[in-house]
mmCIF file of C-alpha atoms and ligand atoms in Angstrom:
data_model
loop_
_atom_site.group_PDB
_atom_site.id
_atom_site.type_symbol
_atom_site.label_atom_id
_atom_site.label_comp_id
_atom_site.label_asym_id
_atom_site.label_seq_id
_atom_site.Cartn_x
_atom_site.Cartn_y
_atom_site.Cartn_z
ATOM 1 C CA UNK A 898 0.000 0.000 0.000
ATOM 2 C CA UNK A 899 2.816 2.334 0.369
ATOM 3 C CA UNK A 900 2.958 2.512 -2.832
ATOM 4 C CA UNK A 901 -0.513 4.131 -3.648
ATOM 5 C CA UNK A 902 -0.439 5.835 -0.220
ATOM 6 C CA UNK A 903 2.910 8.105 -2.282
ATOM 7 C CA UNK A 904 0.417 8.396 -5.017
ATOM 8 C CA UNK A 905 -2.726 9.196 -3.300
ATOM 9 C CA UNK A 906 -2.022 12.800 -3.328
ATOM 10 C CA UNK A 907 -5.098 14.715 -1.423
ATOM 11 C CA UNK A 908 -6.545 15.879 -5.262
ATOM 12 C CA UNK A 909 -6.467 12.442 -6.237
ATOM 13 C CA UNK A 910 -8.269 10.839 -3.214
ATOM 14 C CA UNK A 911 -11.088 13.399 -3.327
ATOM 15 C CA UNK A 912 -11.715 12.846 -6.984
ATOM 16 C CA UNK A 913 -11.810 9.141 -6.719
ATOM 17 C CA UNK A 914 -14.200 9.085 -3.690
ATOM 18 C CA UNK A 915 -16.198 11.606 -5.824
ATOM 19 C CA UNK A 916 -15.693 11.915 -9.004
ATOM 20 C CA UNK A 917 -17.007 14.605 -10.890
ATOM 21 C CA UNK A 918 -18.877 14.616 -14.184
ATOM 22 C CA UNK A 919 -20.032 10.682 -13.229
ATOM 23 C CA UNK A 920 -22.945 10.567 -15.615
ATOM 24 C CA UNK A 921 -23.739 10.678 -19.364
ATOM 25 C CA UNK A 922 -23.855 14.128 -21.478
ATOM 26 C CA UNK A 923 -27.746 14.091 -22.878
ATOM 27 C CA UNK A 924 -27.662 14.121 -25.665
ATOM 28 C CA UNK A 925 -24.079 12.986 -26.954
ATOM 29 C CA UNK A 926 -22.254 13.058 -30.263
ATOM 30 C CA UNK A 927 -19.266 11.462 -29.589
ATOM 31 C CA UNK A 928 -18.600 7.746 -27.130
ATOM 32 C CA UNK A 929 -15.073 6.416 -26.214
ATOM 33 C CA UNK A 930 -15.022 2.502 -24.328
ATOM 34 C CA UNK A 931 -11.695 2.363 -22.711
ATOM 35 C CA UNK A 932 -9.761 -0.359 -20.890
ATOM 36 C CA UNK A 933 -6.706 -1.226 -19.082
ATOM 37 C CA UNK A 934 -6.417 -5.383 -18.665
ATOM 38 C CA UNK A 935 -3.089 -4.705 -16.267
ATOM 39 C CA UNK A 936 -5.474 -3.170 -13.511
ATOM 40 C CA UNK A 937 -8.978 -3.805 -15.351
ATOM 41 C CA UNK A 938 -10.164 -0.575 -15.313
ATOM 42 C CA UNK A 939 -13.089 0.492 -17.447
ATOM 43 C CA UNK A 940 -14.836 3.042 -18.501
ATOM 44 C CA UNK A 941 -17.303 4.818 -21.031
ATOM 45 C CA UNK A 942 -17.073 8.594 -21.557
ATOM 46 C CA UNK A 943 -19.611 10.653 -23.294
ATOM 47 C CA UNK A 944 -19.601 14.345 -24.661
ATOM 48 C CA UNK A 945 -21.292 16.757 -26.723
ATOM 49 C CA UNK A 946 -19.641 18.750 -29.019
ATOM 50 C CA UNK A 947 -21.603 22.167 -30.155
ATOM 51 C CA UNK A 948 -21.756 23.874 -33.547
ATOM 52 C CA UNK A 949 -19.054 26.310 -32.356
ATOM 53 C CA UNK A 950 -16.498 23.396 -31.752
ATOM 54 C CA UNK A 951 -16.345 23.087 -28.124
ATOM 55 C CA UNK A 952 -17.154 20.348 -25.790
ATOM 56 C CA UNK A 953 -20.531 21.397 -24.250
ATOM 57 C CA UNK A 954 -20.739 18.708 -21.781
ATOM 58 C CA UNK A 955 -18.977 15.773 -20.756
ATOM 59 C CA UNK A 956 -19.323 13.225 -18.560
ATOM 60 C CA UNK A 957 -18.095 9.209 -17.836
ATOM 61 C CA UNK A 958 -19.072 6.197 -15.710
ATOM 62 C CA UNK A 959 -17.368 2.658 -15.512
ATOM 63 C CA UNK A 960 -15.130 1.670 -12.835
ATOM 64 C CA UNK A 961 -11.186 1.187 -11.937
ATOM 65 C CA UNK A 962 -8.450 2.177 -9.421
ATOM 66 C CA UNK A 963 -8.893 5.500 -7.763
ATOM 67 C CA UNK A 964 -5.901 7.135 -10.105
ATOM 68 C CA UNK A 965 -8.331 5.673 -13.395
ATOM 69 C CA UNK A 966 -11.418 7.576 -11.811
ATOM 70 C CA UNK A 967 -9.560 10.317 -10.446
ATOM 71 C CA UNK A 968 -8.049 11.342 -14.010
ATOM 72 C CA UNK A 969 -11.186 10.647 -15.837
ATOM 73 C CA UNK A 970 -13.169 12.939 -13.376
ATOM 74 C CA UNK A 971 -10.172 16.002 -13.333
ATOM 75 C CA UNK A 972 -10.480 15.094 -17.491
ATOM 76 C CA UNK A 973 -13.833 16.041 -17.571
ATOM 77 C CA UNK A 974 -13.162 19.077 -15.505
ATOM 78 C CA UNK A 975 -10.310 20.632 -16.998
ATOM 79 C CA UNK A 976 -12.557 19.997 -21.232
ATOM 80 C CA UNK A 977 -15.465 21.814 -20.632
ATOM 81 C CA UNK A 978 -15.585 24.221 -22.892
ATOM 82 C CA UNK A 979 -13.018 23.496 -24.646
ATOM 83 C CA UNK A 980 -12.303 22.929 -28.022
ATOM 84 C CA UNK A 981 -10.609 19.317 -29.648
ATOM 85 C CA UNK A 982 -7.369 20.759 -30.582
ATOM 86 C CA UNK A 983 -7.094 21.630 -26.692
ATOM 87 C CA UNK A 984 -7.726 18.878 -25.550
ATOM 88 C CA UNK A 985 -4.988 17.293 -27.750
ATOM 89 C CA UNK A 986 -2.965 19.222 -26.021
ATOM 90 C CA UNK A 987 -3.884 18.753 -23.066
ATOM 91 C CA UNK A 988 -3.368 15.253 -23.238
ATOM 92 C CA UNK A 989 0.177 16.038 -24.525
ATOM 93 C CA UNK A 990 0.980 17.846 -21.852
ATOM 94 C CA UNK A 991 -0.780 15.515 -19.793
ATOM 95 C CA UNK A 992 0.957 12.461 -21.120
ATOM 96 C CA UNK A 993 4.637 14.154 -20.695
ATOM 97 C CA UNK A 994 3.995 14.858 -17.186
ATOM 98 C CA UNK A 995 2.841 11.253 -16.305
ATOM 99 C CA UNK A 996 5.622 9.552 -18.259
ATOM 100 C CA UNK A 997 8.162 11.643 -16.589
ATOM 101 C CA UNK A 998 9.146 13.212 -19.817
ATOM 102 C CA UNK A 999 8.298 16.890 -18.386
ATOM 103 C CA UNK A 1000 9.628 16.655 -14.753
ATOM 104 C CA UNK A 1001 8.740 20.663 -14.385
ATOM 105 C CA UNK A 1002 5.285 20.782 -15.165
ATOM 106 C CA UNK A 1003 3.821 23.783 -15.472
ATOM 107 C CA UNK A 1004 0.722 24.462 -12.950
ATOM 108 C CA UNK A 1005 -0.391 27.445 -14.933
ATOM 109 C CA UNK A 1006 -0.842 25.000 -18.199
ATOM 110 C CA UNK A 1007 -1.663 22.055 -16.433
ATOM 111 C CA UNK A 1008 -4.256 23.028 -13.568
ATOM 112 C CA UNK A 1009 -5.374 20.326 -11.346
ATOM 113 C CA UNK A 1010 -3.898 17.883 -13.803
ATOM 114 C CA UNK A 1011 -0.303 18.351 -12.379
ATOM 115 C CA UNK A 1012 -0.773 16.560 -9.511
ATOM 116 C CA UNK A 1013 -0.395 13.303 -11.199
ATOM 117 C CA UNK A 1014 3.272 13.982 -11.705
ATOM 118 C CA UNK A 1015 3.339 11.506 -8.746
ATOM 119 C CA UNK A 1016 2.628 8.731 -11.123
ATOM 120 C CA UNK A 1017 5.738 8.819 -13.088
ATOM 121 C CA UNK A 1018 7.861 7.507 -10.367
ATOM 122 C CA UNK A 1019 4.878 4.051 -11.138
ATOM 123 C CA UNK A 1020 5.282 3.297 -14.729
ATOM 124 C CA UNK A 1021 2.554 0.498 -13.926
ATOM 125 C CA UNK A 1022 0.117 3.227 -13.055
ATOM 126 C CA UNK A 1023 0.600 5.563 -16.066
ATOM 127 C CA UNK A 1024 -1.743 3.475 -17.860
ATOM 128 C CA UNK A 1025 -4.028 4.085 -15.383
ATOM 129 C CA UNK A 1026 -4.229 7.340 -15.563
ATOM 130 C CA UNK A 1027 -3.872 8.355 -19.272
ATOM 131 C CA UNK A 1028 -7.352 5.651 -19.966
ATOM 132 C CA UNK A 1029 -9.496 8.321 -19.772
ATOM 133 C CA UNK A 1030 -7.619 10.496 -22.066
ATOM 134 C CA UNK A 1031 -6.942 7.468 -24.663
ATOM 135 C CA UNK A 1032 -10.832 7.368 -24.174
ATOM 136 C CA UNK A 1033 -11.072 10.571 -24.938
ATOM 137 C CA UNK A 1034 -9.319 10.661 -28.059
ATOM 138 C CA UNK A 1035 -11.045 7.436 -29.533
ATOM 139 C CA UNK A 1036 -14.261 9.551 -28.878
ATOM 140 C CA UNK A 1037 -13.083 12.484 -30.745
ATOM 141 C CA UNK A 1038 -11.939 10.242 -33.481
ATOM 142 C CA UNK A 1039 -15.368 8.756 -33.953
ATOM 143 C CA UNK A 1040 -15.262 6.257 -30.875
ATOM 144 C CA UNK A 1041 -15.312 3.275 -33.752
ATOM 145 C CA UNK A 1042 -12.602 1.063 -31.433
ATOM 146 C CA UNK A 1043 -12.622 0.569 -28.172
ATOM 147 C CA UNK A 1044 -9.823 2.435 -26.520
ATOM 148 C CA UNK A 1045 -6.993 -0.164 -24.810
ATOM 149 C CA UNK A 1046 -3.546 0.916 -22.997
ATOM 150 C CA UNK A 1047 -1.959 -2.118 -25.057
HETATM 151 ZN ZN1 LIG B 1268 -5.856 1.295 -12.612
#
């Protein structure tokens, strides 16, 4: 456990006990299915895109370790409003944090989304906590696959 208790950072815990944004968007245009088999976490995230190009609403249910539901519910927080080319980059940024690659993230850029810098130092948790946002770009794609970490 001491593992996860170094990871359970206090933004983490709160959003996996309750996770924002834990419904469907009604109505919906786009649907990502993702899943990790290493920790078997799943989940289904929903959003509406409006005529101006931004995410309207979005929302996601399933269920996984509390660093798979935290990041899908500070996901959903951080893309409202937003448009799919920023949330691209989000992810990139997102992704370099996690991985390690960016050490020095920047809070400004990142928000709430920094605090899973704590997961590169777990390379088994990573997938964890990018399933939302390989989710959420199999949505934006058309959501024809289901989203894996493999
Ligand atoms: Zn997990």
């Amino acid at each position: 456990m001491s593992e996860l208790r170094d990871l359970y950072q206090e933004v983490i815990l709160e959003h996996s006990k309750h996770p924002r944004n834990f419904r469907f968007p009604d109505p919906s245009t786009h649907v990502g299915e993702g899943y990790n088999p290493l920790c078997g976490d799943r989940l289904t995230l929903k959003l509406r895109l409006g005529d101006d190009g931004r995410i309207e609403d979005i929302g996601f249910q399933g269920s996984g370790c509390a660093i798979s539901t935290a990041s899908a519910s500070t996901l959903t927080e951080v893309l409202m409003g937003k448009t799919a080319d920023e949330a691209h980059a989000l992810f990139k940024a997102f992704h370099d944090v996690v991985t390690g690659e960016n050490a020095m993230p920047d809070p400004d850029a990142l928000g709430k989304l920094a605090v899973f810098a704590g997961v590169s130092a777990y390379p088994m948790r990573v997938k964890c906590a990018t399933l939302a946002w390989h989710t959420l770009e199999q949505a934006l794609e058309g959501g024809a696959q289901p989203a894996t970490t493999e």
